[in-house]
Short mmCIF file of C-alpha atoms in Angstrom, two decimals:
data_model
loop_
_atom_site.label_atom_id
_atom_site.label_comp_id
_atom_site.label_asym_id
_atom_site.label_seq_id
_atom_site.Cartn_x
_atom_site.Cartn_y
_atom_site.Cartn_z
CA UNK A 1 -26.16 -6.05 -12.87
CA UNK A 2 -23.25 -4.53 -10.89
CA UNK A 3 -20.04 -3.77 -12.89
CA UNK A 4 -16.89 -5.54 -11.83
CA UNK A 5 -14.67 -3.40 -9.78
CA UNK A 6 -11.48 -5.31 -11.07
CA UNK A 7 -11.31 -6.25 -14.49
CA UNK A 8 -9.14 -9.20 -15.74
CA UNK A 9 -7.35 -9.85 -19.12
CA UNK A 10 -4.77 -12.22 -20.32
CA UNK A 11 -2.62 -11.53 -23.14
CA UNK A 12 -0.34 -14.37 -23.62
CA UNK A 13 1.31 -15.26 -20.34
CA UNK A 14 0.62 -11.77 -18.89
CA UNK A 15 -2.58 -11.24 -16.87
CA UNK A 16 -3.50 -7.65 -16.35
CA UNK A 17 -5.74 -6.81 -13.30
CA UNK A 18 -7.31 -3.44 -13.39
CA UNK A 19 -8.89 -1.73 -10.59
CA UNK A 20 -12.09 -0.12 -11.78
CA UNK A 21 -13.99 1.33 -8.91
CA UNK A 22 -14.75 5.14 -9.63
CA UNK A 23 -14.23 7.77 -8.78
CA UNK A 24 -10.88 6.98 -6.97
CA UNK A 25 -10.43 3.16 -6.76
CA UNK A 26 -11.06 3.12 -2.97
CA UNK A 27 -10.37 -0.41 -1.42
CA UNK A 28 -13.90 -0.73 0.05
CA UNK A 29 -14.73 -4.18 1.21
CA UNK A 30 -16.33 -5.14 -2.07
CA UNK A 31 -13.09 -3.87 -4.01
CA UNK A 32 -11.06 -6.05 -1.67
CA UNK A 33 -12.99 -9.11 -2.16
CA UNK A 34 -12.94 -8.57 -6.10
CA UNK A 35 -9.18 -8.12 -6.04
CA UNK A 36 -8.51 -11.08 -3.86
CA UNK A 37 -10.70 -13.28 -6.04
CA UNK A 38 -8.68 -11.94 -9.17
CA UNK A 39 -5.38 -12.63 -7.60
CA UNK A 40 -6.48 -16.13 -6.79
CA UNK A 41 -7.49 -16.74 -10.55
CA UNK A 42 -4.10 -15.47 -11.66
CA UNK A 43 -2.36 -17.61 -9.30
CA UNK A 44 -4.37 -20.68 -10.21
CA UNK A 45 -4.34 -20.19 -13.84
CA UNK A 46 -1.22 -22.14 -15.13
CA UNK A 47 -1.18 -20.09 -18.34
CA UNK A 48 -0.46 -17.02 -16.61
CA UNK A 49 3.43 -16.26 -15.88
CA UNK A 50 3.39 -12.72 -14.72
CA UNK A 51 0.61 -10.30 -13.30
CA UNK A 52 0.39 -6.65 -13.87
CA UNK A 53 -1.67 -4.69 -11.36
CA UNK A 54 -3.07 -1.34 -12.76
CA UNK A 55 -5.88 0.85 -12.53
CA UNK A 56 -8.50 2.80 -14.57
CA UNK A 57 -9.57 6.43 -14.19
CA UNK A 58 -7.87 9.30 -12.25
CA UNK A 59 -5.23 7.21 -10.36
CA UNK A 60 -4.08 4.06 -9.12
CA UNK A 61 -6.00 4.02 -5.78
CA UNK A 62 -6.73 6.36 -2.57
CA UNK A 63 -6.48 3.35 -0.36
CA UNK A 64 -8.92 2.31 2.22
CA UNK A 65 -12.56 3.74 1.94
CA UNK A 66 -12.79 6.37 4.78
CA UNK A 67 -16.62 5.79 4.78
CA UNK A 68 -16.06 2.32 6.27
CA UNK A 69 -13.74 3.33 9.05
CA UNK A 70 -15.41 2.52 12.45
CA UNK A 71 -17.80 0.13 10.68
CA UNK A 72 -17.96 -3.73 10.28
CA UNK A 73 -16.17 -3.37 6.90
CA UNK A 74 -13.29 -1.48 8.50
CA UNK A 75 -9.88 -2.36 6.78
CA UNK A 76 -8.02 -4.81 9.01
CA UNK A 77 -11.03 -6.44 10.64
CA UNK A 78 -13.30 -7.62 7.65
CA UNK A 79 -11.94 -10.38 5.41
CA UNK A 80 -10.13 -10.02 3.04
CA UNK A 81 -8.08 -7.34 4.86
CA UNK A 82 -5.64 -5.26 2.64
CA UNK A 83 -2.55 -6.04 4.79
CA UNK A 84 -3.60 -9.36 6.08
CA UNK A 85 -4.82 -11.02 2.89
CA UNK A 86 -4.28 -9.01 -0.24
CA UNK A 87 -0.73 -8.18 0.40
CA UNK A 88 0.09 -11.76 1.44
CA UNK A 89 -1.69 -13.11 -1.78
CA UNK A 90 0.50 -10.97 -3.75
CA UNK A 91 3.66 -11.99 -1.92
CA UNK A 92 2.67 -15.50 -2.27
CA UNK A 93 1.62 -15.44 -5.93
CA UNK A 94 4.58 -17.66 -7.02
CA UNK A 95 4.66 -15.24 -10.02
CA UNK A 96 6.07 -11.70 -10.31
CA UNK A 97 3.44 -9.03 -9.81
CA UNK A 98 4.29 -5.62 -11.32
CA UNK A 99 2.49 -2.64 -10.06
CA UNK A 100 1.98 0.53 -12.32
CA UNK A 101 1.03 3.80 -10.82
CA UNK A 102 -0.61 6.71 -12.39
CA UNK A 103 -2.44 9.76 -11.19
CA UNK A 104 -2.01 8.92 -7.51
CA UNK A 105 -1.24 6.26 -5.11
CA UNK A 106 -2.30 7.10 -1.50
CA UNK A 107 -2.67 5.33 1.71
CA UNK A 108 -3.34 1.67 1.22
CA UNK A 109 -3.04 2.12 -2.38
CA UNK A 110 0.77 3.01 -2.08
CA UNK A 111 1.04 0.25 0.47
CA UNK A 112 -0.48 -2.16 -1.97
CA UNK A 113 2.18 -1.17 -4.47
CA UNK A 114 5.02 -1.68 -2.05
CA UNK A 115 3.82 -5.25 -1.60
CA UNK A 116 4.60 -6.07 -5.28
CA UNK A 117 7.72 -7.54 -6.78
CA UNK A 118 8.14 -4.56 -9.30
CA UNK A 119 7.01 -1.09 -9.18
CA UNK A 120 6.65 1.42 -12.04
CA UNK A 121 5.27 4.79 -11.66
CA UNK A 122 4.53 7.54 -14.22
CA UNK A 123 6.26 10.95 -13.57
CA UNK A 124 3.23 12.83 -12.67
CA UNK A 125 1.88 10.49 -10.09
CA UNK A 126 1.37 11.82 -6.56
CA UNK A 127 2.22 9.55 -3.52
CA UNK A 128 1.37 10.14 0.20
CA UNK A 129 0.38 8.24 3.35
CA UNK A 130 -2.15 10.45 5.11
CA UNK A 131 -3.13 8.03 7.83
CA UNK A 132 -1.53 9.82 10.76
CA UNK A 133 -3.61 12.57 10.18
CA UNK A 134 -6.73 10.47 10.41
CA UNK A 135 -5.68 9.05 13.63
CA UNK A 136 -4.35 5.77 12.55
CA UNK A 137 -1.32 4.07 10.89
CA UNK A 138 -0.26 3.19 7.44
CA UNK A 139 0.11 -0.35 8.88
CA UNK A 140 2.09 -2.41 6.37
CA UNK A 141 4.15 0.80 5.16
CA UNK A 142 5.44 1.01 8.65
CA UNK A 143 7.42 -2.10 7.85
CA UNK A 144 7.95 -1.90 4.12
CA UNK A 145 8.87 1.67 3.56
CA UNK A 146 11.69 1.89 6.11
CA UNK A 147 13.09 -1.14 4.11
CA UNK A 148 13.04 0.98 0.83
CA UNK A 149 13.88 4.63 2.02
CA UNK A 150 15.76 4.13 5.42
CA UNK A 151 14.13 4.67 8.85
CA UNK A 152 14.12 8.62 9.04
CA UNK A 153 13.08 9.25 5.42
CA UNK A 154 10.27 6.77 6.01
CA UNK A 155 9.27 8.39 9.12
CA UNK A 156 9.18 11.96 7.64
CA UNK A 157 7.23 10.73 4.62
CA UNK A 158 4.44 9.10 6.97
CA UNK A 159 4.60 11.86 9.73
CA UNK A 160 4.49 14.99 7.27
CA UNK A 161 1.44 13.26 5.28
CA UNK A 162 2.53 15.54 2.18
CA UNK A 163 1.91 14.47 -1.36
CA UNK A 164 4.97 14.00 -3.33
CA UNK A 165 5.65 13.32 -6.89
CA UNK A 166 6.96 9.94 -8.08
CA UNK A 167 10.19 11.74 -9.48
CA UNK A 168 11.26 12.65 -6.03
CA UNK A 169 11.93 8.78 -5.38
CA UNK A 170 13.71 8.23 -8.60
CA UNK A 171 17.15 7.54 -6.65
CA UNK A 172 15.54 5.18 -4.06
CA UNK A 173 14.51 1.55 -4.17
CA UNK A 174 10.90 2.59 -4.13
CA UNK A 175 10.38 2.23 -7.88
CA UNK A 176 12.05 0.22 -10.54
CA UNK A 177 11.26 2.68 -13.13
CA UNK A 178 9.76 6.35 -13.29
CA UNK A 179 8.27 6.71 -16.76
CA UNK A 180 6.73 9.42 -19.14
CA UNK A 181 3.08 10.05 -18.27
CA UNK A 182 0.60 7.44 -20.13
CA UNK A 183 3.35 4.96 -20.77
CA UNK A 184 3.40 3.19 -17.55
CA UNK A 185 0.98 0.19 -18.57
CA UNK A 186 2.85 -0.56 -21.83
CA UNK A 187 6.19 -0.50 -20.20
CA UNK A 188 4.80 -2.81 -17.30
CA UNK A 189 3.36 -5.35 -19.86
CA UNK A 190 6.68 -5.08 -21.83
CA UNK A 191 8.59 -5.93 -18.66
CA UNK A 192 5.90 -8.71 -17.92
CA UNK A 193 6.56 -10.33 -21.18
CA UNK A 194 10.26 -10.39 -20.61
CA UNK A 195 10.03 -11.85 -17.16
CA UNK A 196 7.54 -14.48 -18.48
CA UNK A 197 10.24 -15.47 -21.13
CA UNK A 198 12.74 -15.26 -18.17
CA UNK A 199 10.99 -17.62 -15.57
CA UNK A 200 12.59 -16.37 -12.47
CA UNK A 201 13.50 -18.89 -9.85
CA UNK A 202 11.50 -18.98 -6.45
CA UNK A 203 14.57 -17.66 -4.60
CA UNK A 204 14.97 -14.68 -7.26
CA UNK A 205 11.41 -14.02 -6.88
CA UNK A 206 11.54 -13.95 -3.13
CA UNK A 207 14.30 -11.74 -3.10
CA UNK A 208 12.29 -9.11 -5.18
CA UNK A 209 9.93 -8.58 -2.28
CA UNK A 210 10.38 -5.68 0.01
CA UNK A 211 9.53 -7.98 3.08
CA UNK A 212 12.85 -9.50 2.60
CA UNK A 213 14.88 -6.48 2.30
CA UNK A 214 17.26 -5.54 5.20
CA UNK A 215 16.90 -2.16 6.76
CA UNK A 216 19.31 0.09 4.99
CA UNK A 217 21.61 2.59 6.54
CA UNK A 218 24.77 2.61 8.56
CA UNK A 219 22.95 2.87 12.16
CA UNK A 220 19.17 2.40 12.02
CA UNK A 221 19.15 2.81 15.69
CA UNK A 222 20.77 6.27 15.39
CA UNK A 223 18.01 6.90 12.60
CA UNK A 224 15.21 5.95 15.28
CA UNK A 225 16.68 8.53 17.69
CA UNK A 226 16.61 11.20 14.83
CA UNK A 227 13.10 10.44 14.13
CA UNK A 228 12.26 10.65 17.63
CA UNK A 229 13.67 14.27 17.66
CA UNK A 230 10.93 15.13 15.06
CA UNK A 231 8.04 14.27 17.46
CA UNK A 232 5.65 17.03 18.76
CA UNK A 233 5.73 17.56 22.49
CA UNK A 234 2.36 15.81 23.12
CA UNK A 235 2.00 11.81 22.59
CA UNK A 236 -0.46 10.63 20.09
CA UNK A 237 -0.40 8.95 16.82
CA UNK A 238 3.12 10.19 15.88
CA UNK A 239 4.57 8.38 18.88
CA UNK A 240 2.62 5.28 17.96
CA UNK A 241 4.03 5.63 14.36
CA UNK A 242 7.56 5.96 15.92
CA UNK A 243 7.00 2.52 17.92
CA UNK A 244 5.92 0.78 14.75
CA UNK A 245 9.14 1.89 13.08
CA UNK A 246 10.89 0.51 16.28
CA UNK A 247 9.23 -2.92 15.59
CA UNK A 248 10.50 -2.70 11.70
CA UNK A 249 14.11 -2.15 13.04
CA UNK A 250 14.19 -4.36 16.33
CA UNK A 251 12.25 -7.30 15.27
CA UNK A 252 13.63 -10.57 14.34
CA UNK A 253 11.85 -10.55 10.92
CA UNK A 254 9.24 -8.80 8.99
CA UNK A 255 6.30 -10.84 10.25
CA UNK A 256 7.12 -10.19 13.80
CA UNK A 257 7.48 -6.43 13.05
CA UNK A 258 4.02 -6.70 11.29
CA UNK A 259 2.42 -8.33 14.39
CA UNK A 260 3.54 -5.47 16.45
CA UNK A 261 2.61 -2.92 14.09
CA UNK A 262 -0.95 -4.44 13.75
CA UNK A 263 -1.52 -4.43 17.46
CA UNK A 264 -0.87 -0.58 17.53
CA UNK A 265 -2.95 -0.26 14.47
CA UNK A 266 -5.92 -2.17 16.09
CA UNK A 267 -5.64 -0.08 19.24
CA UNK A 268 -5.95 3.11 17.20
CA UNK A 269 -8.85 1.82 15.06
CA UNK A 270 -10.80 0.78 18.23
CA UNK A 271 -10.51 4.39 19.70
CA UNK A 272 -13.10 7.11 19.50
CA UNK A 273 -10.67 9.55 17.74
CA UNK A 274 -11.03 7.38 14.34
CA UNK A 275 -14.77 7.96 14.26
CA UNK A 276 -14.18 11.80 14.82
CA UNK A 277 -11.55 12.01 12.38
CA UNK A 278 -13.73 10.27 9.89
CA UNK A 279 -16.49 12.59 10.26
CA UNK A 280 -14.40 15.61 10.17
CA UNK A 281 -12.72 14.39 6.81
CA UNK A 282 -16.08 13.73 5.27
CA UNK A 283 -17.75 17.03 6.52
CA UNK A 284 -20.42 15.10 8.39
CA UNK A 285 -21.78 16.08 11.72
CA UNK A 286 -19.89 14.52 14.74
CA UNK A 287 -21.35 11.13 15.59
CA UNK A 288 -23.49 10.58 12.45
CA UNK A 289 -22.96 8.53 9.63
CA UNK A 290 -21.65 10.41 6.53
CA UNK A 291 -23.54 10.20 3.16
CA UNK A 292 -21.09 11.15 0.51
CA UNK A 293 -21.69 11.50 -3.18
CA UNK A 294 -19.11 9.23 -4.74
CA UNK A 295 -17.90 11.95 -7.08
CA UNK A 296 -17.01 14.10 -4.00
CA UNK A 297 -15.03 11.17 -2.42
#
């Protein structure tokens, strides 16, 4: 019998959904399906007032399963997709969703955190969006991260691909709390119990979502120009990343920006570079499907 990759538990009005896909909680197609089902369960259970999204093991999630890049299970194409279905399910939950991060939140893992109403990170958690180096975009982060950090800081974080500790974002809107290691889940559950007793109005709940935040900064257009000065001489994915950020700034709303970013993302995922980068990352000979021991993923 296959062990579930998403554990469900309910304590009073608080549902705790725990990613449990060792070794790194990658959002494979099977993980996405189970999380989508768990989110639907939490939404439909009238006894649930608040959802806590946590993870077991070494960290929250490394994001998409790179072994599926270039296959029928690839992230945006196969339902449920991370940004097109899971993030939408979180935002349409009708109940607060609290993400709690320990260890790491990388790529689509961090993007999923950004879709939640509340975000708590432990002090030793590491964050990164490494997609540009793999020849693609951190799709939904191109629209949500500028709304939290501002255009220039968001571009630098995605362009440089470096892992940063959660405390580096303590004075930004990225996290509601950065807490002691090992305390994240307990603090999230305490917050969840308070929120369940408070019963937020639909309007207050919507205002918590990053997709409804305005782009901060005195002049986002100038920030775009400054981000463009960081571009390398050659075109490529960094230029496409800048185009996605332009969509975040110039589109009439979040959904319009996401539509533009998705078109850019789909174009990159359909190219040959994504297969070469997948094989390079996994250490497989070019053009051959990698076979990776899960402990090495």
